[in-house]
XYZ file of C-alpha atoms in Angstrom:
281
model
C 53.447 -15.882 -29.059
C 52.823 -19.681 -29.435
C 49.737 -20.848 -30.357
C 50.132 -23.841 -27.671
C 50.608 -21.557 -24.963
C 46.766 -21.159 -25.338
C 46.174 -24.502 -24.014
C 48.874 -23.887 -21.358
C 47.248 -20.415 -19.754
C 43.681 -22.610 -20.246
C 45.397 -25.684 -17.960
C 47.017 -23.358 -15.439
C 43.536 -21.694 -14.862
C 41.737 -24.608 -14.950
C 43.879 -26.497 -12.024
C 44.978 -22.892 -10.276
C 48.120 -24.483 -9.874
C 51.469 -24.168 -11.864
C 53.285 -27.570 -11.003
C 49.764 -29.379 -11.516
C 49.485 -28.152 -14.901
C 52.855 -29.127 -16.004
C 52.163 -32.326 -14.698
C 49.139 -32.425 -17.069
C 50.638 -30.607 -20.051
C 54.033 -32.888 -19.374
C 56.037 -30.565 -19.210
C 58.217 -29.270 -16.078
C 57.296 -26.481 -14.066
C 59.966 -23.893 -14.830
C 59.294 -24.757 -18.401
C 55.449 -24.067 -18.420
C 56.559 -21.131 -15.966
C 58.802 -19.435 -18.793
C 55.820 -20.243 -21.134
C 52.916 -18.447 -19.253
C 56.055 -15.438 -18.698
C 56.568 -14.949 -22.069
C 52.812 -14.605 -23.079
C 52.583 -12.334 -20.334
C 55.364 -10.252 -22.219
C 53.828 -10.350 -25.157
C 50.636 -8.470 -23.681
C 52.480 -6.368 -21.596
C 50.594 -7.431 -18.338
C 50.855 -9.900 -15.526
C 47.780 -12.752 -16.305
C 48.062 -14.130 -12.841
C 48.479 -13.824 -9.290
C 49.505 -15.966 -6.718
C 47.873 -16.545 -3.135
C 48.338 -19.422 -0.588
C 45.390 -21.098 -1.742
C 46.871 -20.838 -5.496
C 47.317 -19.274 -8.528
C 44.504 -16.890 -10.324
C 43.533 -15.331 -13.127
C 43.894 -11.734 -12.776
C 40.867 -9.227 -14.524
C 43.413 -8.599 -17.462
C 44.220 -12.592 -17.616
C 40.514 -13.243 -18.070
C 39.973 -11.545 -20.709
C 43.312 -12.648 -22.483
C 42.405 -16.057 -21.996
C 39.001 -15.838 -23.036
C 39.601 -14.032 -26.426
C 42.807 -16.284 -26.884
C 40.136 -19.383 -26.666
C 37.746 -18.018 -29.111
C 40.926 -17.106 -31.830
C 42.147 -20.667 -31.566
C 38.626 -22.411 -31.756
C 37.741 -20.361 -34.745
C 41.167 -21.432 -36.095
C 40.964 -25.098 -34.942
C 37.261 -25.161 -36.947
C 38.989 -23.447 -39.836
C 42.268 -25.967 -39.837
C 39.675 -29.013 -39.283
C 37.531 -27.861 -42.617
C 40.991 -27.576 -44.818
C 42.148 -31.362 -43.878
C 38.479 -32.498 -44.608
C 38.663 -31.376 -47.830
C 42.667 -32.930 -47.930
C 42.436 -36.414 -46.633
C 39.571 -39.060 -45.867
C 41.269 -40.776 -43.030
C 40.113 -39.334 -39.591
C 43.218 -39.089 -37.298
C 42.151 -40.394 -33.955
C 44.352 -40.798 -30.405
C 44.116 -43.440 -28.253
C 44.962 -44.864 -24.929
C 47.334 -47.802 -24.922
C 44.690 -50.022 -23.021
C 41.862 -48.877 -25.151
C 44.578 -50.021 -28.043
C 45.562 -53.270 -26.560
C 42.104 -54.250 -25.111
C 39.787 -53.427 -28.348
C 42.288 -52.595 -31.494
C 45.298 -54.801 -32.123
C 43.674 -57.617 -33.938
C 41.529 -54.938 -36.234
C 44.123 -51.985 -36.199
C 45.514 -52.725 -39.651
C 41.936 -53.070 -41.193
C 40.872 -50.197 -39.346
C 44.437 -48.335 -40.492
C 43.331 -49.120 -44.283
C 40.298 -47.677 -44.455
C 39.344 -44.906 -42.654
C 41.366 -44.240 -39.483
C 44.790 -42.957 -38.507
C 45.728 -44.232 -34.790
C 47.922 -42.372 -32.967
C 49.004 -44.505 -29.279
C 49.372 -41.577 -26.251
C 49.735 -42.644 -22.622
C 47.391 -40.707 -20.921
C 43.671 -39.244 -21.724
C 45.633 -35.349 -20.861
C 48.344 -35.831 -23.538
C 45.491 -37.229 -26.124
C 43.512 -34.083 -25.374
C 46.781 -31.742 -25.674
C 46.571 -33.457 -28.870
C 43.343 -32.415 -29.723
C 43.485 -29.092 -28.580
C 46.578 -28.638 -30.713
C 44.827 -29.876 -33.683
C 47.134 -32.833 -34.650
C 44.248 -35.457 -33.786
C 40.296 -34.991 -35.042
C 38.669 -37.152 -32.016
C 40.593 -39.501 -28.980
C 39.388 -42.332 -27.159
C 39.895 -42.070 -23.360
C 38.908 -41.273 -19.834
C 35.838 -39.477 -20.158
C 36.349 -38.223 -16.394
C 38.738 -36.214 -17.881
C 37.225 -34.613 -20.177
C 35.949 -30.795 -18.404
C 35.813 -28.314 -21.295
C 31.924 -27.149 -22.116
C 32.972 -27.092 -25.682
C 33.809 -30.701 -26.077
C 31.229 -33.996 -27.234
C 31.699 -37.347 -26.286
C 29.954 -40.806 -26.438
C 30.571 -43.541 -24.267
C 32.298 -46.821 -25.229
C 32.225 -48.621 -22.338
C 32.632 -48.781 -18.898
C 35.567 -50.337 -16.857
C 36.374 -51.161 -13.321
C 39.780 -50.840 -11.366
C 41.414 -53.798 -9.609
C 44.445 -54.148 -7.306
C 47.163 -56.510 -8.971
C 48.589 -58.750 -6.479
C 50.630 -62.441 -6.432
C 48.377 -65.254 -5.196
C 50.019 -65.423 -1.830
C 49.376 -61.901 -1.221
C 45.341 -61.404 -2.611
C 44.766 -64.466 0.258
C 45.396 -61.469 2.633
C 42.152 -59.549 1.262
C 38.803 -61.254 2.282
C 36.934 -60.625 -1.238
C 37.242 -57.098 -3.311
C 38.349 -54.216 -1.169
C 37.477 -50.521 -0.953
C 39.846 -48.260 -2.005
C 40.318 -47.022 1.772
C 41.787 -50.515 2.712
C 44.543 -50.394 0.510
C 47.527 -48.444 2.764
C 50.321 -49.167 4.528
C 51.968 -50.737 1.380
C 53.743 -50.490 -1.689
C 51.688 -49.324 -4.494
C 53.924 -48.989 -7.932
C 52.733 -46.756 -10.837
C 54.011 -45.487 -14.339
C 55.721 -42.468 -13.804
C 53.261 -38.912 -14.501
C 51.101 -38.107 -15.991
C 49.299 -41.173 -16.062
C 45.736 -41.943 -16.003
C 45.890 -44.720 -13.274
C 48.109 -42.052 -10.999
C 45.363 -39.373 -11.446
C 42.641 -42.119 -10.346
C 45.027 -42.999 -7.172
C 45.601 -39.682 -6.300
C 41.796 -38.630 -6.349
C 40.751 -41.705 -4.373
C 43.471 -42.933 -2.057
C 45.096 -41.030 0.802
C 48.698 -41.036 -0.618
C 50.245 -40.286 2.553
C 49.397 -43.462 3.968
C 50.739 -45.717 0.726
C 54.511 -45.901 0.127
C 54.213 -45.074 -4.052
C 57.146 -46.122 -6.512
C 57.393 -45.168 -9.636
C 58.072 -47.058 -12.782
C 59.067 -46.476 -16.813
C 57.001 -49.387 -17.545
C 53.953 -51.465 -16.678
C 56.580 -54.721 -17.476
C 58.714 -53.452 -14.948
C 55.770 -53.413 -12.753
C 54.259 -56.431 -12.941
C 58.078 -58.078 -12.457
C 58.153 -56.420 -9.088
C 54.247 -57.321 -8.185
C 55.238 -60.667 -9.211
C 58.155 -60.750 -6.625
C 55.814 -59.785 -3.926
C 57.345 -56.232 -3.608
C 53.864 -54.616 -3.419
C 50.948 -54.119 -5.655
C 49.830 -52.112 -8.555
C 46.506 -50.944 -9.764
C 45.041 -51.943 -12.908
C 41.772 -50.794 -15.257
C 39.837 -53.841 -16.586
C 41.582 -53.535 -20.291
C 45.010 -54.231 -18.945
C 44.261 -57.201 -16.613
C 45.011 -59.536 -19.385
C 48.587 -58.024 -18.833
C 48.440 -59.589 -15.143
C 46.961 -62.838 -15.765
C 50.080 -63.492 -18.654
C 52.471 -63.465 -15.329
C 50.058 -65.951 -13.383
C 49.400 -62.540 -10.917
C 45.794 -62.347 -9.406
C 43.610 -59.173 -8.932
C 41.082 -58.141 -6.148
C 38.370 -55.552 -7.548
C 38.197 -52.253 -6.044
C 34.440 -51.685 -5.031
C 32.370 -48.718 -6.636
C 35.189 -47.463 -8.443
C 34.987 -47.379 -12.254
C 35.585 -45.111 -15.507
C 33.676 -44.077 -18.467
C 36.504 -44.607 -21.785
C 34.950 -42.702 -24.858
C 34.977 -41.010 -27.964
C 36.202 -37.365 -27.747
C 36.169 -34.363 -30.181
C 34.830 -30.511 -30.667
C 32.848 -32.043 -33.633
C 29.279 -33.916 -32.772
C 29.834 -35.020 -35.880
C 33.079 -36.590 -35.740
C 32.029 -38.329 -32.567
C 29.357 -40.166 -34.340
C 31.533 -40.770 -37.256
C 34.436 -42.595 -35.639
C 31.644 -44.329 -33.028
C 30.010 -45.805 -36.742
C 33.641 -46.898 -37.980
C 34.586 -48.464 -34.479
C 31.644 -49.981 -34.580
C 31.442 -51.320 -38.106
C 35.227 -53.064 -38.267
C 34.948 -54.678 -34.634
C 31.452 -56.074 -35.945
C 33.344 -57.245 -38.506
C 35.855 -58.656 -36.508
C-alpha cells in the first residue's frame, strides 16, 4: 500500500464525497476510486459505504484511517528530523499570488539563504505537499487549512474583487455583494483552484454561466473583450490593472493567506525569515 493513499482515505472522509476529493487531491475520480479500492484490498475490508447523502467511513474504515494517520505522522516527524540534520534550507510552498504579490523582487535573496520555494496553484495541492512530506511549511489560504494537527500564523489579509472592462464596472453602482453577481459570464482557472473553491462556497452557481480557462492571461484577454468577468484576490489585481481592466470589490468577503506546517516551530521560523529579507527589501 502507498503511503499517499493515507492522505487520499483522510480527503475522502473529510469531504464524504469521492469526486470532491479528487477534485482536491487533483486527481480524477476513477483514479482516486482505484486508490481507496486497492487499500481496501490490502486490509481485506470495505472502508466505506455509500448512502444518498454520501460516502462514510465504515467502523472498520475508522479505525484504519485513524491508525494509518498516527503511522504517517510519526513517520512525517521522523523524515522531518533526518533532513534537519541534512540541509539548512527550509523547503516552503507557495501560492502563485502570494509569489507574485510579496516574493519576486526578494526570491533570489531569499533562495540564497535560507529558503527553497516551491510555486503550487492552489492552497490543496500545497498541503498535499505537506502532507506528503516534500515541503516543511506553505503559504496559503488559511480557510483551508481544517486538520487539528496543523499551526499557522497569519500574513495578511486580502479581499476579493470582480474584474471587469471600464464600460462594464459603470453597470455596478459602487462594490457589490457577492449575491448580485448572476446572470453572467464568470471565467475561472480550471480545478482545483482557490478562487473556484471561494465562488463555489459563496455564489449560487446555477445562476452564473462559468467558463473555464488554462490561464489567468487567457482570462483577462476575454474580460478585456467584454465577454464577462472574472474574480480576483487583492495580490493579483496588479495583473488587471496591466490590461487597463477595472475591479469592483466584493463586500465582506475576504481571506486569511498564512504560514502553514505540523511544526510550531517551523511556523515561527519561516514567519522570522519572511520577515527579515522583505525588511530588507
Amino acid at each position: 500500500m502507498h503511503l499517499d493513499y493515507i492522505a487520499d482515505l483522510r480527503k475522502v472522509a473529510e469531504l464524504q464525497s469521492m469526486n470532491k476529493a479528487a477534485q482536491c487531491l487533483n486527481i480524477s475520480t476513477p483514479a482516486l476510486s482505484k486508490r481507496i479500492k486497492s487499500v481496501e484490498d490490502y486490509f481485506e475490508c470495505k472502508l466505506f459505504y455509500r448512502t444518498s447523502k454520501g460516502i462514510f467511513l465504515t467502523e472498520a474504515g475508522e479505525k484504519v484511517l485513524r491508525k494509518l494517520v498516527n503511522i504517517h505522522k510519526e513517520m512525517r516527524n521522523l523524515k522531518r528530523d533526518i533532513s534537519e540534520k541534512t540541509t539548512a534550507k527550509v523547503r516552503v510552498g507557495v501560492l502563485p499570488s502570494y509569489f507574485l504579490y510579496q516574493l519576486e523582487d526578494t526570491s533570489s535573496r531569499v533562495l540564497e539563504k535560507d529558503l527553497t520555494i516551491n510555486v503550487e496553484s492552489t492552497t490543496q495541492i500545497l498541503l498535499s505537499r505537506l502532507y506528503e512530506t516534500k515541503i516543511d511549511a506553505l503559504i496559503g489560504d488559511i480557510e483551508s487549512v481544517k486538520e487539528n494537527d496543523l499551526y499557522y500564523k497569519t500574513l495578511y489579509s486580502e479581499g476579493y474583487n470582480l474584474i471587469c472592462s471600464k464600460n462594464l464596472s459603470e453597470s455596478f453602482n459602487g462594490d457589490v455583494e457577492v449575491e448580485e453577481i448572476n446572470e453572467s459570464t464568470l471565467f475561472v482557472l480550471n480545478p482545483p483552484c482557490d478562487t473556484l473553491n471561494f465562488i463555489r462556497d459563496n455564489l449560487n452557481v446555477s445562476n452564473v454561466n462559468l467558463e473555464y480557462k488554462d490561464n489567468l492571461d487567457s482570462i483577462l484577454a476575454d474580460v478585456r473583450m467584454e465577454k464577462g468577468y472574472t474574480i480576483l484576490p487583492d495580490s493579483l489585481r496588479f495583473k488587471a490593472d496591466k490590461l487597463n481592466l477595472d475591479y469592483v470589490k466584493i463586500k465582506y468577503k475576504q481571506r486569511d493567506v498564512g504560514i502553514v506546517s505540523y511544526n510550531e516551530c517551523m511556523v515561527q521560523s519561516v514567519y522570522d525569515i519572511l520577515s527579515r529579507n522583505l525588511k530588507e527589501e
